[in-house]
Coordinates of C-alpha atoms and ligand atoms in Angstrom, one line a residue:
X1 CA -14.0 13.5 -16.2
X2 CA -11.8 11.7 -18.4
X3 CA -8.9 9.6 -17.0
X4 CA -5.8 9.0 -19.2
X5 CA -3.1 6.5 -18.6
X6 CA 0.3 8.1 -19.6
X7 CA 3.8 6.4 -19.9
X8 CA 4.8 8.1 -16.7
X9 CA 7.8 10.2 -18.0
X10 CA 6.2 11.3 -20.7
X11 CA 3.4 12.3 -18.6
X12 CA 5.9 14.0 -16.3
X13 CA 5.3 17.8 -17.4
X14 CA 2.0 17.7 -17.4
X15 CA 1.3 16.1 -13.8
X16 CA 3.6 18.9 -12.3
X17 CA 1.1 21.0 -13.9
X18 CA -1.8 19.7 -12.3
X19 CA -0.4 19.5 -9.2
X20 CA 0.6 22.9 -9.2
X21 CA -3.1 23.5 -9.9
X22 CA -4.5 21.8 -7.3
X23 CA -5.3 18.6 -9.4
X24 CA -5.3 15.1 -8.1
X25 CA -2.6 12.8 -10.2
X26 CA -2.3 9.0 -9.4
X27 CA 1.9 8.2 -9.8
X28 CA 3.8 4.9 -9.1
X29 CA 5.8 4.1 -6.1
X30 CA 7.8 1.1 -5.2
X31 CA 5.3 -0.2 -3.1
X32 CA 1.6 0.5 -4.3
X33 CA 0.6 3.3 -6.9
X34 CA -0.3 6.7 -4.6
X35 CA -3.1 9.0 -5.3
X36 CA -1.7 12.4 -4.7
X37 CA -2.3 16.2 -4.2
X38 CA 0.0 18.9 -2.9
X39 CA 0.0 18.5 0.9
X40 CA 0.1 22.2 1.4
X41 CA -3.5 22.9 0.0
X42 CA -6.5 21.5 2.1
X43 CA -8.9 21.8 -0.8
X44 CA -6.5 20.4 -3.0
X45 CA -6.5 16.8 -0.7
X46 CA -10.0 17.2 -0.3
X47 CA -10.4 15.5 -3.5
X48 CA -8.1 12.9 -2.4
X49 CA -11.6 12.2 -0.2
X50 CA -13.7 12.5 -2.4
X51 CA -12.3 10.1 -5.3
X52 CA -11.7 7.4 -3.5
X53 CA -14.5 7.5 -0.8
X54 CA -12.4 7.5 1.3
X55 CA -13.4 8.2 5.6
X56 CA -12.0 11.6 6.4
X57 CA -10.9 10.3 9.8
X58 CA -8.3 8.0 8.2
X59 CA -4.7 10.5 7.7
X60 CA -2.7 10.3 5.2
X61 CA 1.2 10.0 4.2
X62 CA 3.0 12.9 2.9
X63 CA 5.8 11.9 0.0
X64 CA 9.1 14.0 0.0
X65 CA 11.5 14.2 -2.6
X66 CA 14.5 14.6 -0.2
X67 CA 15.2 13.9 3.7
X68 CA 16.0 17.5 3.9
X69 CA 11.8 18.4 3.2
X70 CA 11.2 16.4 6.2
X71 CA 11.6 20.2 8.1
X72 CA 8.4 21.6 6.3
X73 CA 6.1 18.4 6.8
X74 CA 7.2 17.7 10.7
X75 CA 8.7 19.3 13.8
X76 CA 11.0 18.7 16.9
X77 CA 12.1 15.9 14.3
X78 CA 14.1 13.2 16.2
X79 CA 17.9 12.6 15.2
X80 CA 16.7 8.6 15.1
X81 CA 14.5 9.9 12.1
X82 CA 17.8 11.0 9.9
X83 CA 19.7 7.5 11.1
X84 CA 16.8 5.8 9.8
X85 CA 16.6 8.0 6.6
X86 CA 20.0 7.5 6.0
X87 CA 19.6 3.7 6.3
X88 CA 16.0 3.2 4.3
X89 CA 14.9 6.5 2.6
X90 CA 14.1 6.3 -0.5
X91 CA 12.0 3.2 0.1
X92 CA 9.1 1.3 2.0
X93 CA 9.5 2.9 5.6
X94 CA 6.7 5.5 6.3
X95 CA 7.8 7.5 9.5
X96 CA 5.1 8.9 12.0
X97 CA 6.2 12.4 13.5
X98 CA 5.1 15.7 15.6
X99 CA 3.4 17.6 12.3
X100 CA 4.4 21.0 11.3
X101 CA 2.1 23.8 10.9
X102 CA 2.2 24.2 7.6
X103 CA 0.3 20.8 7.2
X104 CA -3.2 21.0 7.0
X105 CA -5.4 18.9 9.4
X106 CA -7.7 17.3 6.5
X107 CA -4.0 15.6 5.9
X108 CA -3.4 13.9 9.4
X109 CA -7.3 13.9 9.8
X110 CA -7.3 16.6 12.7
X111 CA -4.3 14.7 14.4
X112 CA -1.3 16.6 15.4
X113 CA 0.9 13.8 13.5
X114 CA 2.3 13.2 10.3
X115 CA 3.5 10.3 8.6
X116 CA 6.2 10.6 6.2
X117 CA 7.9 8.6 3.4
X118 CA 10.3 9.1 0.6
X119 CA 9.2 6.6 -2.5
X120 CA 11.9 4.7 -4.2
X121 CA 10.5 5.9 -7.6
X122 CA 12.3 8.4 -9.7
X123 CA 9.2 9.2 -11.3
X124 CA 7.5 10.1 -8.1
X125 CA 10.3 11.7 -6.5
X126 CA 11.0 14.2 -9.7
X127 CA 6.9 14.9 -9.4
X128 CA 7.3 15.9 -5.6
X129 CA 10.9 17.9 -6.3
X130 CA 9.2 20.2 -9.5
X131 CA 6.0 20.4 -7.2
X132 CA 5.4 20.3 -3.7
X133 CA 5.0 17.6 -1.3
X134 CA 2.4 14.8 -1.9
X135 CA -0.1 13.8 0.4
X136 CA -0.9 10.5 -1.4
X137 CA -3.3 7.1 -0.5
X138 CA -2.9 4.0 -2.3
X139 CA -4.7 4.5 -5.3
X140 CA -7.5 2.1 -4.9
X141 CA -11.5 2.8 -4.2
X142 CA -11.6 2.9 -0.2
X143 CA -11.6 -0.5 1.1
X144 CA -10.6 -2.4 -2.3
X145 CA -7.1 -4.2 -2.5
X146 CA -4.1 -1.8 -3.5
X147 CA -3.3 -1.1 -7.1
X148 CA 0.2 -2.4 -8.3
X149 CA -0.4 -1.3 -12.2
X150 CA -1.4 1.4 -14.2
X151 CA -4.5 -0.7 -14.8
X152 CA -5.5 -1.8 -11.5
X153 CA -5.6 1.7 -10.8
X154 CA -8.0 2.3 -13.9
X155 CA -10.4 -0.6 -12.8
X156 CA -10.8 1.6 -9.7
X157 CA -10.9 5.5 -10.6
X158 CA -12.1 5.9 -14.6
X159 CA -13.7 8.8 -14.1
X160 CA -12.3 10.1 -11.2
X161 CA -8.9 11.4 -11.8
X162 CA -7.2 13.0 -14.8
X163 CA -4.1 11.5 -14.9
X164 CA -2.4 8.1 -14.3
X165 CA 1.6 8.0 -14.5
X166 CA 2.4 4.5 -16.2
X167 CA 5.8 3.3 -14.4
X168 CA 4.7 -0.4 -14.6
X169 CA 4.5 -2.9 -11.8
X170 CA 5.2 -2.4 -8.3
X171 CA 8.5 -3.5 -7.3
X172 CA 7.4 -3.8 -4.2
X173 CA 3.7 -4.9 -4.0
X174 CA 2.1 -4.1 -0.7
X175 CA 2.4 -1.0 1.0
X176 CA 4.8 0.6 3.1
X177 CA 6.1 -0.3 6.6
X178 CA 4.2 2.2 9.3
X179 CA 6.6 3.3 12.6
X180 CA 5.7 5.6 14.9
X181 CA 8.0 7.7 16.8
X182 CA 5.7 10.0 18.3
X183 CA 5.0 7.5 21.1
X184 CA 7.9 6.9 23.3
X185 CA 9.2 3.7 22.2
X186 CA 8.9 3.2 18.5
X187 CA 6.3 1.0 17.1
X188 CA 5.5 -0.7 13.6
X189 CA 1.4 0.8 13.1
X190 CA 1.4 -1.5 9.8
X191 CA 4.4 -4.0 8.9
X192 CA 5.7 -4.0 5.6
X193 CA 8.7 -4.7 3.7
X194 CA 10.9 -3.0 5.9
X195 CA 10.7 -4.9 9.0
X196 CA 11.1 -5.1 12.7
X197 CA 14.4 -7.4 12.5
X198 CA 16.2 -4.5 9.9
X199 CA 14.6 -1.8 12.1
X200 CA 16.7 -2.8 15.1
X201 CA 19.7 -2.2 14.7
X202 CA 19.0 1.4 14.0
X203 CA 16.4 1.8 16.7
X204 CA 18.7 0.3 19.8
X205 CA 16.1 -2.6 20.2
X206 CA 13.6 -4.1 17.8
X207 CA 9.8 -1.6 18.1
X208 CA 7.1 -2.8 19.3
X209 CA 3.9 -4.7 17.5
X210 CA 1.1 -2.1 16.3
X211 CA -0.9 -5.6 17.3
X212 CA -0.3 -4.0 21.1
X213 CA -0.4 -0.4 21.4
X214 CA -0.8 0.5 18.1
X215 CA -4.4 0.4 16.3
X216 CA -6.0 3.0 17.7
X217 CA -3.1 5.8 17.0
X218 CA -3.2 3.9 13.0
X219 CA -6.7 4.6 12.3
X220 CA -6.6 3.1 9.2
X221 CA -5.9 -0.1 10.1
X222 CA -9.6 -0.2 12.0
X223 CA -10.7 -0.4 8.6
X224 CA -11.9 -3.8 6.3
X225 CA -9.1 -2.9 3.8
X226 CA -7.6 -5.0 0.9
X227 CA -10.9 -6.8 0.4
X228 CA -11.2 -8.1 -3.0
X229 CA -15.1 -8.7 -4.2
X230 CA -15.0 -12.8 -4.0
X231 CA -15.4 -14.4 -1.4
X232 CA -11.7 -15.4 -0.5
X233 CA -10.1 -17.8 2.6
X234 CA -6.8 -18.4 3.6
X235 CA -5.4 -22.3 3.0
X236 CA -3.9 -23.3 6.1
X237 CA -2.2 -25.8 3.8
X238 CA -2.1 -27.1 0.1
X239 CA -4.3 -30.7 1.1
X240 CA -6.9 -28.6 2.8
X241 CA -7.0 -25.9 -0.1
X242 CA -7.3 -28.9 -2.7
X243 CA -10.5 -30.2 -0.5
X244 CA -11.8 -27.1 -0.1
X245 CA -11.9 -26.4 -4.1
X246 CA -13.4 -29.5 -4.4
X247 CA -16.3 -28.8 -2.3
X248 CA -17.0 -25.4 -3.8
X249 CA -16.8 -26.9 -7.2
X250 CA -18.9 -29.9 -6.4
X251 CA -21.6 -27.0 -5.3
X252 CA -21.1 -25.1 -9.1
X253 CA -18.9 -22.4 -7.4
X254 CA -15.7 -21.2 -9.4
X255 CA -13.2 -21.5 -7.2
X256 CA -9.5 -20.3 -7.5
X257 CA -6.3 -21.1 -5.6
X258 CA -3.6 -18.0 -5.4
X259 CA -0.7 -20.6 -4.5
X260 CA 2.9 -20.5 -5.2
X261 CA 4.7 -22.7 -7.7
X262 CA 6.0 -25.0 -4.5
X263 CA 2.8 -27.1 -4.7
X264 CA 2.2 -28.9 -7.9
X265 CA 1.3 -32.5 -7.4
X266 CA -1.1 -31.6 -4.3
X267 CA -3.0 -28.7 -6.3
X268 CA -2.4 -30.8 -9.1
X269 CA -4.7 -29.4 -12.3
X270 CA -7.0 -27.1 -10.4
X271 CA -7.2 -23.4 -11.5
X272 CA -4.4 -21.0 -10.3
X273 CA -3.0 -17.8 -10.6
X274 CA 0.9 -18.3 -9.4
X275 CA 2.3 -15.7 -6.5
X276 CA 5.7 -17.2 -8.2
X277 CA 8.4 -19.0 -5.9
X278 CA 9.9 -16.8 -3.3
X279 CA 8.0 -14.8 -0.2
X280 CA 9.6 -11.6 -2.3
X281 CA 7.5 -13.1 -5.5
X282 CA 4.4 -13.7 -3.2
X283 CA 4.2 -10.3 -1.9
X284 CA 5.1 -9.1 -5.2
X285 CA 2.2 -10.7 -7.1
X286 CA -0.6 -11.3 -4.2
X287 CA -3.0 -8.2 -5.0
X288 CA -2.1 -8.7 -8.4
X289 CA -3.5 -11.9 -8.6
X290 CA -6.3 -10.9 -5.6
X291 CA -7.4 -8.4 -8.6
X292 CA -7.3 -11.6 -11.2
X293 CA -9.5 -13.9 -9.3
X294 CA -12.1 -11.5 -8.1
X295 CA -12.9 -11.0 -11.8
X296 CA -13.0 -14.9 -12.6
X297 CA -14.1 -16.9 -9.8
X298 CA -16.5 -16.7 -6.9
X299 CA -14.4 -18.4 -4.1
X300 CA -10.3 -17.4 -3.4
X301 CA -8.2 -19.6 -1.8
X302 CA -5.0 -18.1 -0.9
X303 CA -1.9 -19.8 0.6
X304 CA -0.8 -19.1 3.8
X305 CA 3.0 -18.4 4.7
X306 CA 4.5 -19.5 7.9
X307 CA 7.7 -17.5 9.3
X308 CA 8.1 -13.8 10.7
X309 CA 9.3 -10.9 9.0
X310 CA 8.2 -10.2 5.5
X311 CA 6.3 -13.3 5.1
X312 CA 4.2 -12.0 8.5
X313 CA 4.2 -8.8 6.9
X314 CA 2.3 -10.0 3.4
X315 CA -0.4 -12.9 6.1
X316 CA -1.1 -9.1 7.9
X317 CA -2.5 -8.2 4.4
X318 CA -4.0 -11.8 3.4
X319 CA -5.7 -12.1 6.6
X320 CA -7.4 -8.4 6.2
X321 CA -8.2 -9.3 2.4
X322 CA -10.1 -12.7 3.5
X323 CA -11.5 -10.6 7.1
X324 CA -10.2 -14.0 8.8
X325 CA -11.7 -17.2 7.4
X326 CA -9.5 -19.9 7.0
X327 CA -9.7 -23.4 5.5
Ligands
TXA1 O1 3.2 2.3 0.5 C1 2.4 3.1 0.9 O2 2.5 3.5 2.1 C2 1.4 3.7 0.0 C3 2.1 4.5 -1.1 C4 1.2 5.2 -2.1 O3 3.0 5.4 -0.5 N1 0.5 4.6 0.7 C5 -0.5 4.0 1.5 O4 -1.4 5.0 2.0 O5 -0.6 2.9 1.7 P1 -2.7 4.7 2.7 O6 -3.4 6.0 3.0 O7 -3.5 3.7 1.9 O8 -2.3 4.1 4.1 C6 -1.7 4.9 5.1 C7 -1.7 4.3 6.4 C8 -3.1 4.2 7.0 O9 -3.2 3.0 7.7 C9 -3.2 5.4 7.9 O10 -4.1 5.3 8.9 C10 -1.7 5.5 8.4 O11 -0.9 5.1 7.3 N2 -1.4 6.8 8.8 C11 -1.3 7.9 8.1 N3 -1.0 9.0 8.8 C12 -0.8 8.6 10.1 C13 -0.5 9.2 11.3 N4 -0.3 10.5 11.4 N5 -0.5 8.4 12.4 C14 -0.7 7.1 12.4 N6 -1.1 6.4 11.2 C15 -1.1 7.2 10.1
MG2 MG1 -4.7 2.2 1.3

């Protein structure tokens, strides 16, 4: 199969077409770019599966185009889920309801669950509103880091899919928040952008950790995901990052530091790729710059961010892509 990378709205007519066909189409979302197929037809996402290699035990999210669509994914839909929609739909909040019928089980992987989000892309929402619903996976090879680029996304599937939409970076850059509601009280399955502090005041009290009560119901998150194909460690700070490259260069590795601009004189000339300044610009640029490394270097060290919310949000992520080690 031949893959093309189209400038997404030029590409627009053509992926409604395939979708409407029963063709896989890789779009861009705020977040991470998706790998989609209409919800509605089991054989359809069974592609999904199949080019990504993906474990068919691990569900996937269903993209609407309106909060209004939410009726044909899920049921018995709680009146939280519309306060919440109202707050943070279109964007990074993927919400975990009762599933309708009309969802097929090779979407939730047999579960009788759905999780639900509306993308703050106008691309991706004008692909869902002239087709159907997307069940959609970040668009990476199972178990590689998500793609945030047209590109990244190439690297991964050439060969695979027959369309890529080209809306540029990912605002965004690491995948959506996860909340269940299906559960009692609501809890975050996988923290994100959206977190637990701007949750709260919606929810009546801020949800509980996925860390707890949530991995098993999340089966994705059993997974090794976001691994690049270096060998990569998190810095616990800058002067044990600096001494760390100096070993691995003393033994002939190439090692790289993903560090933000904050750092100079202690990383002083050592090779870099820059997340940029803010937490924002490290979440923004870290599997960017996971992607970078992996092709250059042999060892990644990656700085580590202190602090809760969003910076905990992007370590979840930096801890999965480095399965742990620290220096
Ligand atoms: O930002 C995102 O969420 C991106 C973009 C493309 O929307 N999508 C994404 O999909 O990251 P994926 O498949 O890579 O991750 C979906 C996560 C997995 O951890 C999966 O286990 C969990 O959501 N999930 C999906 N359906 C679920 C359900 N019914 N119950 C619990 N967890 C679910
Ligand atoms: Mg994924």
């Amino acid at each position: 199969m031949i893959t093309r990378i189209v400038n997404a709205e030029d590409g627009l007519d053509e992926a409604v077409s395939l979708i409407k066909s029963g063709e896989l189409v890789v779009f861009p979302t705020e977040t991470v770019y998706g790998l989609g197929a209409n919800a509605f037809d089991p054989a359809a996402v069974g592609k999904i599966f199949e080019a990504k290699g993906r474990p068919q035990d691990n569900p996937l999210i269903v993209h609407i185009s309106a909060v209004g669509e939410v009726k044909e994914i899920a049921r018995d839909v709680p009146e939280v889920f519309y306060t919440l929609a109202e707050r943070f739909m279109p964007g990074a909040l993927t919400v975990v309801l009762p599933k309708s019928d009309r969802i097929p089980g090779i979407v939730t992987a047999g579960g009788d669950t759905v999780a639900v989000r509306m993308p703050d892309n106008a691309f991706a929402r004008e692909l869902i509103s002239r087709s159907f619903p997307l069940a959609a996976p970040s668009a990476n090879r199972s178990k590689h880091v998500s793609p945030t680029s047209a590109g990244h996304v190439y690297d991964d599937l050439n060969g695979r899919v027959p369309l890529i939409l080209d809306g540029g970076e990912c605002r965004v850059g690491i995948e959506s928040t996860v909340l269940d509601l299906t559960s009692g009280d609501p809890v975050i399955l996988r923290p994100g952008a959206v977190t637990a502090e701007m949750l709260a005041p919606y929810l009546g009290a801020a949800p509980g950790s996925g860390k707890v009560i949530g991995t098993a119901k999340s089966p994705g998150m059993k997974y090794r995901h976001y691994a690049p194909t270096a060998e990569a460690y998190a810095a616990l700070s800058a002067e044990s990052a600096a001494a760390f490259y100096d070993r691995c260069a003393a033994e002939g590795k190439s090692p790289v530091l993903l560090f933000r601009d904050i750092y100079p004189d202690i990383l002083g000339e050592r090779s870099r790729v820059s997340l940029g300044r803010s937490v924002d610009d490290f979440m923004h640029n870290v599997y960017s710059a996971l992607r970078t490394a992996e092709k250059e270097h042999d060892v990644i060290i990656v700085e580590t961010l202190a602090g809760e919310g969003r910076a905990a949000s992007v370590m979840n992520r930096v801890m999965k892509a480095v399965g742990g080690k620290t220096v």
